[in-house]
């Protein structure tokens, strides 16, 4: 096991290098110049301010950003700084990239963690119910509903939720977007927490509904397999109640793949959804990465992709370790 | 693993609870700390002193005498500013919050919202020199920053010198000052701007430079000793989150930027030197999605926003809405216009007749009626219809496919092989229309145009490009035709877009328009300080551009806005709303603000 772990950890280094190199090359090969070089505001708005930087100003600016050096040199410079955990400064607002990421990571984390909790809390019982009532009305109808949800695009569902549930003309149950009412700093803690949670309801619903289908199907399949296994039949034969046979014997064993899926969620936790964030006006990681790409803010793009790569690799590693730990049949000796 | 017992579960739950409560407590502590430090920052920004009250203080002069002072409003802003640093700020959102409406930073001059004439803001008087190469301002002696320090000529010298440091991240200001020869402080309250050549906009450029407090940004005189270090420091300045505090001379202080909450909060500068505006707080709320913003407005979480044509026509017409909101539709003097640009240096658009034919095929009336709910007006040139630069004798370029057919035949296009597509020298008339991706209205407009062109035998491909790629294509002149909008100015200087020299160095003359007479007139107008005579030259330029059709001038639009009826005195001028005049009666205020 230890040898395996060390080998896996060593493999992480070249993989990471490869990922960052490919990302670096791709963003530099993509056409378009960093927004900070032009006089223009970034994307979307199809207007252009009548300002044009002179050639000399441009050249000075490129030199300042290190864009005048050859690409390999630029990559090595970047690598050397990252090795010392310095991701540089964002070109769009001159703040350290780490600060910029910390500014945006908290709403994304809150949203994603709640969404994961919601997905698990709904789909595991749902999957159990489906497995127990296999082939009956409950199984089929909930399967249909979860798959319909899976197929519904979030850019359609999001505005619908907004229009029907945040509107005095229909139901003004939830606030329209953002994470707090005005002046959150003047609220006491528990009202503030309540306010935050109310604001999170719709975004979390949007973030989670599509995940129900996959996880409930996983639970259902795993449980079905175990329900037919010999040891469950034995348990039933020795007089264990049906509930105990399912929950204590079969379910525990079928949850192993579900737990390991959790490890894969790790990189997803910091990756925001640009669509949900735009609809609900939340400035999270999705907003940050998307805008960084539009503005060709290379330091921020590189930092967010590196972060995602690291978390993916850690997630995969964690998954393998969890497997070995939870399932005595698996070993990497 | 040993047997799991119920008391283990209790233990685990208990520990999670303990950890959770500790975390919550930490969060609460942070929030308290934030509030305290915010109060400290505000105190710093006002020079460590509270409002000027008490028997010794002068009575407050109010800007709107009948208003009930206090209260707050929430204003929608559709884009997030990259920063709120007056020197390095690059975007429209930042400019609106900081300086465009005279809220936080003030300049020497501002424009009267009705007559559009200049009037003094920080300046008491001004005069342009005999030789037209310099302008001298006399700064009001009573003008003070929020810490009580007077605004002096030295601050403008500092602003100029600081923005001219090559490593300073402020191309926006640098570009305007490229022809500036220097700024001198003649005495404490007299400042002179010198220009390298005659330029009629000298008053506007010099008069709109913001007053930046030198004593706060450069207390140790780095501008003389180590400019690069000063640039580094100012580039990294992120007010109001990082010191130095955002001390400024305007009627509002940058109190807080709640980044996760998408709000910028301005609080009244209680020590403002001029007439005090009524509102206690102005909150800018950033919502990038139109639908979300309208829902927030309807839910009472916004007081003021700009509507889209569709929202204006379909979603804000019910009596319940009209009872709570006023809607305004008006033209702004700096409105700008949209256009189709033809690459004037690429065949077949190097031929004026072809460009004229193209303009005859754009169904602009149909576009306005079918796609824009009749809420746009047709443009016929680069000047605002509200200003005096536009030539009143010029009408609209008519929609006339028959005339287009004749013009193209004149230019040598015929359908020789009978495939329904015109050709010349064996090559079919086919071109690519580049548009910015993600803006639906562009695709819709171009589809209508495409349909018209196919009827006269011209094939147009519509190609959307991501914005930065699009800008790259424009800068490298790698396009047949492009579609875009210019943001306007009260008084345009056509040099940047129409002079042939702006084609070089990735200038704004993307289409490579070059007409020696227009070049000559543009330069002549730049040196003409008499407005009457200058506008005569612009009328001439307007007429030539209309005849040459280097662009097909498309549309210019009124602003569509909704304002809560809580707000009094919300009347748009020719430059939009002036928040400094708004007020909210006590009875209509939100609880807590």
PDB file of N, CA, C and O in Angstrom, chain B residues 494-521:
ATOM      1  N   UNK B 494     -13.890  63.615 -34.702  1.00  0.00           N
ATOM      2  CA  UNK B 494     -13.867  62.478 -35.634  1.00  0.00           C
ATOM      3  C   UNK B 494     -12.464  61.953 -35.946  1.00  0.00           C
ATOM      4  O   UNK B 494     -12.343  60.940 -36.606  1.00  0.00           O
ATOM      5  N   UNK B 495     -11.438  62.625 -35.448  1.00  0.00           N
ATOM      6  CA  UNK B 495     -10.067  62.245 -35.790  1.00  0.00           C
ATOM      7  C   UNK B 495      -9.822  60.764 -35.559  1.00  0.00           C
ATOM      8  O   UNK B 495      -9.310  60.046 -36.396  1.00  0.00           O
ATOM      9  N   UNK B 496     -10.230  60.300 -34.384  1.00  0.00           N
ATOM     10  CA  UNK B 496      -9.867  58.958 -33.975  1.00  0.00           C
ATOM     11  C   UNK B 496     -10.478  57.872 -34.852  1.00  0.00           C
ATOM     12  O   UNK B 496      -9.899  56.807 -35.037  1.00  0.00           O
ATOM     13  N   UNK B 497     -11.664  58.120 -35.377  1.00  0.00           N
ATOM     14  CA  UNK B 497     -12.328  57.074 -36.143  1.00  0.00           C
ATOM     15  C   UNK B 497     -12.178  57.292 -37.648  1.00  0.00           C
ATOM     16  O   UNK B 497     -12.110  56.348 -38.412  1.00  0.00           O
ATOM     17  N   UNK B 498     -12.104  58.538 -38.097  1.00  0.00           N
ATOM     18  CA  UNK B 498     -12.179  58.802 -39.534  1.00  0.00           C
ATOM     19  C   UNK B 498     -10.897  59.289 -40.173  1.00  0.00           C
ATOM     20  O   UNK B 498     -10.780  59.273 -41.392  1.00  0.00           O
ATOM     21  N   UNK B 499      -9.940  59.778 -39.399  1.00  0.00           N
ATOM     22  CA  UNK B 499      -8.720  60.277 -40.026  1.00  0.00           C
ATOM     23  C   UNK B 499      -7.903  59.094 -40.539  1.00  0.00           C
ATOM     24  O   UNK B 499      -7.801  58.069 -39.871  1.00  0.00           O
ATOM     25  N   UNK B 500      -7.290  59.254 -41.731  1.00  0.00           N
ATOM     26  CA  UNK B 500      -6.611  58.100 -42.343  1.00  0.00           C
ATOM     27  C   UNK B 500      -5.439  57.630 -41.484  1.00  0.00           C
ATOM     28  O   UNK B 500      -5.070  56.468 -41.516  1.00  0.00           O
ATOM     29  N   UNK B 501      -4.850  58.546 -40.664  1.00  0.00           N
ATOM     30  CA  UNK B 501      -3.699  58.120 -39.866  1.00  0.00           C
ATOM     31  C   UNK B 501      -4.118  57.170 -38.741  1.00  0.00           C
ATOM     32  O   UNK B 501      -3.294  56.436 -38.206  1.00  0.00           O
ATOM     33  N   UNK B 502      -5.403  57.180 -38.398  1.00  0.00           N
ATOM     34  CA  UNK B 502      -5.856  56.271 -37.326  1.00  0.00           C
ATOM     35  C   UNK B 502      -5.946  54.828 -37.813  1.00  0.00           C
ATOM     36  O   UNK B 502      -6.342  53.951 -37.068  1.00  0.00           O
ATOM     37  N   UNK B 503      -5.622  54.595 -39.096  1.00  0.00           N
ATOM     38  CA  UNK B 503      -5.597  53.227 -39.589  1.00  0.00           C
ATOM     39  C   UNK B 503      -4.339  52.519 -39.102  1.00  0.00           C
ATOM     40  O   UNK B 503      -4.345  51.323 -38.836  1.00  0.00           O
ATOM     41  N   UNK B 504      -3.253  53.296 -38.953  1.00  0.00           N
ATOM     42  CA  UNK B 504      -1.990  52.709 -38.507  1.00  0.00           C
ATOM     43  C   UNK B 504      -2.067  52.367 -37.025  1.00  0.00           C
ATOM     44  O   UNK B 504      -2.933  52.843 -36.301  1.00  0.00           O
ATOM     45  N   UNK B 505      -1.121  51.548 -36.587  1.00  0.00           N
ATOM     46  CA  UNK B 505      -0.966  51.256 -35.152  1.00  0.00           C
ATOM     47  C   UNK B 505      -2.251  50.804 -34.477  1.00  0.00           C
ATOM     48  O   UNK B 505      -2.547  51.183 -33.349  1.00  0.00           O
ATOM     49  N   UNK B 506      -3.029  50.005 -35.156  1.00  0.00           N
ATOM     50  CA  UNK B 506      -4.245  49.462 -34.560  1.00  0.00           C
ATOM     51  C   UNK B 506      -5.175  50.550 -34.040  1.00  0.00           C
ATOM     52  O   UNK B 506      -5.821  50.397 -33.015  1.00  0.00           O
ATOM     53  N   UNK B 507      -5.205  51.675 -34.725  1.00  0.00           N
ATOM     54  CA  UNK B 507      -6.098  52.756 -34.322  1.00  0.00           C
ATOM     55  C   UNK B 507      -7.547  52.395 -34.556  1.00  0.00           C
ATOM     56  O   UNK B 507      -7.866  51.290 -34.992  1.00  0.00           O
ATOM     57  N   UNK B 508      -8.435  53.350 -34.268  1.00  0.00           N
ATOM     58  CA  UNK B 508      -9.864  53.031 -34.317  1.00  0.00           C
ATOM     59  C   UNK B 508     -10.467  53.123 -35.714  1.00  0.00           C
ATOM     60  O   UNK B 508     -11.641  52.854 -35.879  1.00  0.00           O
ATOM     61  N   UNK B 509      -9.688  53.517 -36.703  1.00  0.00           N
ATOM     62  CA  UNK B 509     -10.191  53.535 -38.081  1.00  0.00           C
ATOM     63  C   UNK B 509     -10.027  52.126 -38.662  1.00  0.00           C
ATOM     64  O   UNK B 509      -9.263  51.896 -39.586  1.00  0.00           O
ATOM     65  N   UNK B 510     -10.788  51.175 -38.086  1.00  0.00           N
ATOM     66  CA  UNK B 510     -10.618  49.762 -38.455  1.00  0.00           C
ATOM     67  C   UNK B 510     -10.822  49.539 -39.940  1.00  0.00           C
ATOM     68  O   UNK B 510     -10.200  48.683 -40.543  1.00  0.00           O
ATOM     69  N   UNK B 511     -11.778  50.303 -40.507  1.00  0.00           N
ATOM     70  CA  UNK B 511     -12.201  50.016 -41.866  1.00  0.00           C
ATOM     71  C   UNK B 511     -11.269  50.637 -42.893  1.00  0.00           C
ATOM     72  O   UNK B 511     -11.428  50.423 -44.083  1.00  0.00           O
ATOM     73  N   UNK B 512     -10.281  51.417 -42.442  1.00  0.00           N
ATOM     74  CA  UNK B 512      -9.325  51.999 -43.376  1.00  0.00           C
ATOM     75  C   UNK B 512      -9.932  53.080 -44.242  1.00  0.00           C
ATOM     76  O   UNK B 512      -9.590  53.210 -45.419  1.00  0.00           O
ATOM     77  N   UNK B 513     -10.837  53.882 -43.683  1.00  0.00           N
ATOM     78  CA  UNK B 513     -11.428  54.975 -44.450  1.00  0.00           C
ATOM     79  C   UNK B 513     -10.364  56.023 -44.697  1.00  0.00           C
ATOM     80  O   UNK B 513      -9.610  56.385 -43.785  1.00  0.00           O
ATOM     81  N   UNK B 514     -10.310  56.500 -45.912  1.00  0.00           N
ATOM     82  CA  UNK B 514      -9.303  57.503 -46.217  1.00  0.00           C
ATOM     83  C   UNK B 514      -9.847  58.431 -47.291  1.00  0.00           C
ATOM     84  O   UNK B 514     -10.103  58.020 -48.408  1.00  0.00           O
ATOM     85  N   UNK B 515     -10.052  59.687 -46.903  1.00  0.00           N
ATOM     86  CA  UNK B 515     -10.533  60.690 -47.841  1.00  0.00           C
ATOM     87  C   UNK B 515      -9.759  61.965 -47.532  1.00  0.00           C
ATOM     88  O   UNK B 515      -9.902  62.538 -46.456  1.00  0.00           O
ATOM     89  N   UNK B 516      -8.884  62.400 -48.451  1.00  0.00           N
ATOM     90  CA  UNK B 516      -7.996  63.542 -48.166  1.00  0.00           C
ATOM     91  C   UNK B 516      -8.768  64.773 -47.714  1.00  0.00           C
ATOM     92  O   UNK B 516      -8.298  65.498 -46.824  1.00  0.00           O
ATOM     93  N   UNK B 517      -9.947  64.978 -48.282  1.00  0.00           N
ATOM     94  CA  UNK B 517     -10.692  66.175 -47.891  1.00  0.00           C
ATOM     95  C   UNK B 517     -11.173  66.059 -46.446  1.00  0.00           C
ATOM     96  O   UNK B 517     -11.088  67.013 -45.668  1.00  0.00           O
ATOM     97  N   UNK B 518     -11.657  64.868 -46.080  1.00  0.00           N
ATOM     98  CA  UNK B 518     -12.097  64.662 -44.696  1.00  0.00           C
ATOM     99  C   UNK B 518     -10.907  64.810 -43.751  1.00  0.00           C
ATOM    100  O   UNK B 518     -11.010  65.443 -42.698  1.00  0.00           O
ATOM    101  N   UNK B 519      -9.770  64.243 -44.122  1.00  0.00           N
ATOM    102  CA  UNK B 519      -8.555  64.394 -43.299  1.00  0.00           C
ATOM    103  C   UNK B 519      -8.270  65.871 -43.036  1.00  0.00           C
ATOM    104  O   UNK B 519      -8.019  66.269 -41.900  1.00  0.00           O
ATOM    105  N   UNK B 520      -8.320  66.654 -44.121  1.00  0.00           N
ATOM    106  CA  UNK B 520      -8.005  68.072 -44.000  1.00  0.00           C
ATOM    107  C   UNK B 520      -9.022  68.778 -43.094  1.00  0.00           C
ATOM    108  O   UNK B 520      -8.663  69.532 -42.197  1.00  0.00           O
ATOM    109  N   UNK B 521     -10.307  68.466 -43.312  1.00  0.00           N
ATOM    110  CA  UNK B 521     -11.356  69.117 -42.527  1.00  0.00           C
ATOM    111  C   UNK B 521     -11.247  68.747 -41.049  1.00  0.00           C
ATOM    112  O   UNK B 521     -11.459  69.578 -40.165  1.00  0.00           O
TER     113      UNK B 521
END
